Amino acid sequence: MLLILADRSEHLVPYWRDQEALIEQLAHEAPHNSLRLAPVHETRDPPRVDEPGAASALPSGSLVLLLGDLGCLRGRDRMRERQWLAYARHLRQAGVTPLALLPCAPRRCPATLRQAWKALPWEQPRAKTTPASSSPSTSPLEQLLPLLAAAIRLEPGFVRAARYLLPEGRRDAGLESDVWQHPHICSTHSDAASWDPTQLNRWRARFDVLDPPTRERLLTLQKTWRMHLPGEIWFEELLSLPPSTRQLEAVRADASLAEHFYIQLSAEARSEDAAALSKGAPSWYQRSRRRLSDHAYNGQVGQALHQLTAHWDPEDPEYRDKPGYDPRYGRSNPQEEWRCAVRQIGPHLNVSRERVAVSSGSPLGELHTGNGEIKVERYDKRPLGFWENGAPPPPWATDWGWDVYGAWVEFAIEDKTGQPVTQRMRWIEPGRFWMGSPVGEPERRNNEGPRHEVTIQEGFWLFETACTQALWEAVTGENPSRFQGPERPVEQVSWNQVQGFIETINARLPGLALSLPSEAQWEYACRAGSDTAFSFGETITPEQVNYAGNHQGTVPVKALPPNGWGLYQMHGNVDEWVQDAWHSTYKGAPKDGSAWESAESGALRVIRGGGWSSAARFCRSAYRDRDRPDDRSSNLGFRCARVQVRESGTPEAERVELARPGPRSGSGRGEMAPSRAAGQGHVKPQLLRLDIAASDSAELPDASGLEIRSDREVLRLQRCAKPAWASAMGRDRFGLWAEIPIEPVSPNKAPQAVPENVSKPVIQRLRWIPPGRFLMGSPEDEPGRWGTEGPQHSVTVGQGFWLFDTPCTQALWVALGLENPSRFQDPALPVEQVSWDEVQQEFLPALNERIPGFILPSEAQWEYACRAGSDTAFSFGETITPEQANYGRSQKETIPVKALAPNGWGLYQMHGNVDEWVQDAWHGTYEGAPKDGSAWESAEPGASRVIRGGSWDVTAGSCRSAFRLRYGPGRRYNNLGFRCARVQVL
């Protein structure tokens, strides 16, 4: 008689079908009435001998076959062990033989249980298969889970097939139960388990870095398990793969179908045909979207997903956080529009709806939005690298991509057997850091100071590991190392030998252009954004660093965890040569990250990082030492850099700082970088929500430029280098300013208005007027309106410009060697009695001879700057007073150009004092006027020219922002002056 005990515990679900198949086979082969079945549940004790169908009813000599794990796969439980042992004794006392068929290696059960139950493994060793790449530092379970991470359904059979891909000795059948019990598996249905969506992406990231053959083999296997399931499941899994993996031969065609499926679904859901879709489609999509990885939000399919989510699930607070989200994809009311002011407040960017009082910071521009969503992200005008824009890579690159640490690229060089030796490099973004150690750091040495800020202006590639013996031997044909092993770092190589290695490898791979990193580059990369003694914190352990002889020599270059930028063993294992000559302190050290050389022949060279025999203090990020360039040691190796070279002749710019350093990020081979950062932490676009608050702020990243995008407009801000024409530049509560100095020359005629301090330059300040959009002209109901001020129309000033912050002064006019024609004479007063022709033919040529690029502003530029973001009759409101503007003969003459308060953009006397010439010819209305802010010229010779702003002798109505008048270009009057503009050439 055979009694089969089938353990149906939940953690044994992967083996239920095996149990059923075996029971069916035994039932078919066993004689009639010779087989009984008793289930075992994890909520009960093991069956007792007096239970129905148990051993008491069996004849002596019967066999009890347990299909289960004796509780061993659930962790050690001594009470349950005693129960199983007691049950085995009862069976034996009844003359019944207990036998356990275990779904795991017997070694996972205590020896007493194995002996009592005659435990045998269910699975016999299989024929060898090609194993997935392995790492002895990870457990078999940790190695198996990434193989499953591309799937959203984990069928027991699929888990088993993936397990068979593990190396021999690491594919125990008990791993299937381990998977079912893992805390990141949230559903363990007998048909298929599923991942916890909140944990899945961490395992997907590990799948993404498997070698391409392994990924292709797993996806081929996965596809076979999807053949009889709805296509949406396979499509969802494919869409979560990195774009590079979707291009693998095994899945390329299906991946294209998956992208088309989601794009079509999005289009249909938002069309008039939406009613034809299944009623369950929205709820299915909501579940599916929460499982999709960030890789899905790439290109056209990413846009389709965002639009579909905004349509079907707009209240979800998280969908806007997905990569590539654009405010244009959100719901927008075409009938509503908010004008928003963009300001810098310290290290933050603030965007506020109009009429929201923000008294601090300085203005950067304006933006209009219909849905209140404002996206802020880095904008870099520099040419993108191949790893950022998907362009073809250079010939030396064999593979490239993005992962959790950022961008990487690989090259390979053949060894003497013809096999490729591959080296990976990590992209190190530009940024700033503090080099050296603070005075209070324990174990600090004086040669680590003075601590100073270094700006790494150009990004560079850096070996992610020290140079291996395999790579050294492939290049040089020899291996000088004491501790031999192809994956160990090469050591016992001198600085001079390293230079020979670099010369040889660069000759074999043209364009690779390797060098040693500078000392600053090395420490910047070692710190990886940290400011502690080590990149891991204030201390280290042997599990992090090979130091103090705790590993009895060097270890493989990837045996210990990397730092935050994916660089292995920047602390310990081997000291590393850098390019710099030795200097005993940092006094006089370069601040741009370049190598600090020496004119001394045979100068000592710097080594960094500490070695396998070094004490912990010698492995600190700031620790530095030196050695002779011909010295060799078993502690001494190196890693190479590849510096992106700045084009020759490009000057180092003085920069107006907009922001603080921000972090790094990215994922996915061969795709556009999801965001590029300044070398520290993780930077991603930030979304401001003015639909739920009237004002919102974002931290400014350290970037050469920013892109601020709404559903209606895009505002790009570029970090501005101080122009060569400016003597000074800065930022205040009104925004950016620059100054020009004009050295005076003697006037050709009467010097009646030459300033007393004629030997000193005349300083003219300019204000940066940011790009933006405004309504030009006056509304029909504005008091005092003239018909020439309409029709009111929208103008987009697409490019910012510089504008004199005051009307041109008499001091500036005379400093250029021109006769002062003004009626009211004083250096600080505006020059007047100057015609449009005189400005064009005398003043501008004289100024541009000194500092090229100055013109009269267009009429649109003038009004845009005058309004300074307002839409009232005056920039100060609906009315003005004599305390705000010089008008109505209240002063009986002109007054000094800075005698009254400026408008909101720091411009003085845009209302009153003197009318101002602009570039435009006169047109009686705005019908047909340019909408891009450019000047509106005329083909008519001697056409009248526009004047704006009002003056000291006119009424308040003639000083309104929209008021316009005309004079002949030769007209001169004592209320008529001008101010200049300069368009920024980007």
Coordinates of N, CA and C in Angstrom, one line a residue, residues 466 483 487-489 491 545-548 551 553-560 568-576 609-614 619 634-637 639:
A466 N 40.2 50.0 -12.0 CA 41.7 50.1 -12.3 C 42.0 49.2 -13.5
F483 N 50.4 39.7 -7.8 CA 49.2 39.0 -7.5 C 48.5 38.7 -8.8
E487 N 41.5 39.4 -13.8 CA 40.5 40.4 -13.4 C 41.0 41.2 -12.2
R488 N 42.3 40.9 -11.8 CA 42.9 41.7 -10.7 C 43.5 43.0 -11.4
P489 N 43.8 44.0 -10.6 CA 44.4 45.2 -11.2 C 45.9 44.9 -11.5
E491 N 49.6 45.7 -11.3 CA 50.5 46.4 -10.4 C 51.9 46.2 -10.7
V545 N 36.0 48.1 1.1 CA 37.3 48.5 0.6 C 38.3 47.4 1.0
N546 N 39.3 47.1 0.1 CA 40.4 46.2 0.3 C 41.5 47.1 0.8
Y547 N 41.7 47.0 2.2 CA 42.8 47.8 2.8 C 43.3 47.1 4.0
A548 N 44.5 47.6 4.5 CA 45.1 47.0 5.8 C 45.3 45.5 5.7
H551 N 42.6 41.4 2.8 CA 42.3 40.4 1.8 C 43.6 39.7 1.3
G553 N 46.3 40.7 -0.2 CA 46.7 41.0 -1.6 C 45.6 41.7 -2.3
T554 N 45.8 41.9 -3.6 CA 44.7 42.6 -4.4 C 43.6 41.6 -4.6
V555 N 42.4 42.2 -4.9 CA 41.2 41.4 -5.3 C 40.7 41.8 -6.7
P556 N 39.9 41.0 -7.3 CA 39.4 41.4 -8.6 C 38.8 42.8 -8.6
V557 N 38.9 43.5 -9.7 CA 38.6 44.9 -9.7 C 37.1 45.2 -9.5
K558 N 36.2 44.2 -9.6 CA 34.8 44.4 -9.3 C 34.3 43.6 -8.1
A559 N 35.2 43.2 -7.3 CA 34.8 42.3 -6.2 C 34.1 43.0 -5.1
L560 N 34.3 44.3 -5.0 CA 33.7 45.1 -3.9 C 32.8 46.2 -4.6
Y568 N 34.6 51.6 -9.4 CA 35.0 50.5 -8.4 C 36.4 50.9 -7.8
Q569 N 36.5 50.6 -6.5 CA 37.7 50.6 -5.8 C 38.6 51.9 -6.0
M570 N 37.9 53.0 -5.9 CA 38.6 54.3 -5.8 C 39.3 54.4 -4.5
H571 N 38.9 53.6 -3.5 CA 39.6 53.5 -2.2 C 40.2 52.1 -2.2
G572 N 41.5 52.0 -1.9 CA 42.1 50.7 -1.7 C 42.4 49.9 -2.9
N573 N 42.8 48.7 -2.6 CA 43.2 47.7 -3.6 C 44.5 48.0 -4.2
V574 N 44.6 49.1 -5.1 CA 45.9 49.6 -5.5 C 45.9 51.1 -5.5
D575 N 47.0 51.7 -5.1 CA 47.2 53.1 -5.3 C 47.2 53.4 -6.8
E576 N 46.8 54.6 -7.3 CA 46.7 54.9 -8.7 C 47.5 56.1 -9.1
G609 N 44.5 57.2 -3.6 CA 43.5 56.1 -3.4 C 43.8 55.1 -2.3
G610 N 45.1 54.8 -2.1 CA 45.5 53.8 -1.1 C 45.5 52.4 -1.8
G611 N 46.2 51.5 -1.1 CA 46.3 50.1 -1.7 C 45.8 49.1 -0.7
W612 N 46.0 47.8 -1.1 CA 45.5 46.7 -0.3 C 46.2 46.6 1.1
S613 N 47.4 47.1 1.2 CA 48.2 47.0 2.5 C 48.1 48.3 3.2
S614 N 47.4 49.3 2.7 CA 47.4 50.6 3.3 C 46.4 50.7 4.5
C619 N 43.5 55.7 2.6 CA 42.5 55.4 1.5 C 41.5 56.5 1.4
S634 N 53.9 46.5 -5.6 CA 52.7 45.6 -5.7 C 51.4 46.3 -5.2
N635 N 51.6 47.6 -4.7 CA 50.5 48.4 -4.3 C 50.0 49.4 -5.3
L636 N 50.7 49.4 -6.5 CA 50.6 50.6 -7.3 C 50.1 50.2 -8.7
G637 N 48.9 50.8 -9.1 CA 48.4 50.6 -10.4 C 47.9 51.9 -11.0
R639 N 44.3 53.9 -13.5 CA 43.2 53.9 -14.4 C 43.3 55.0 -15.4

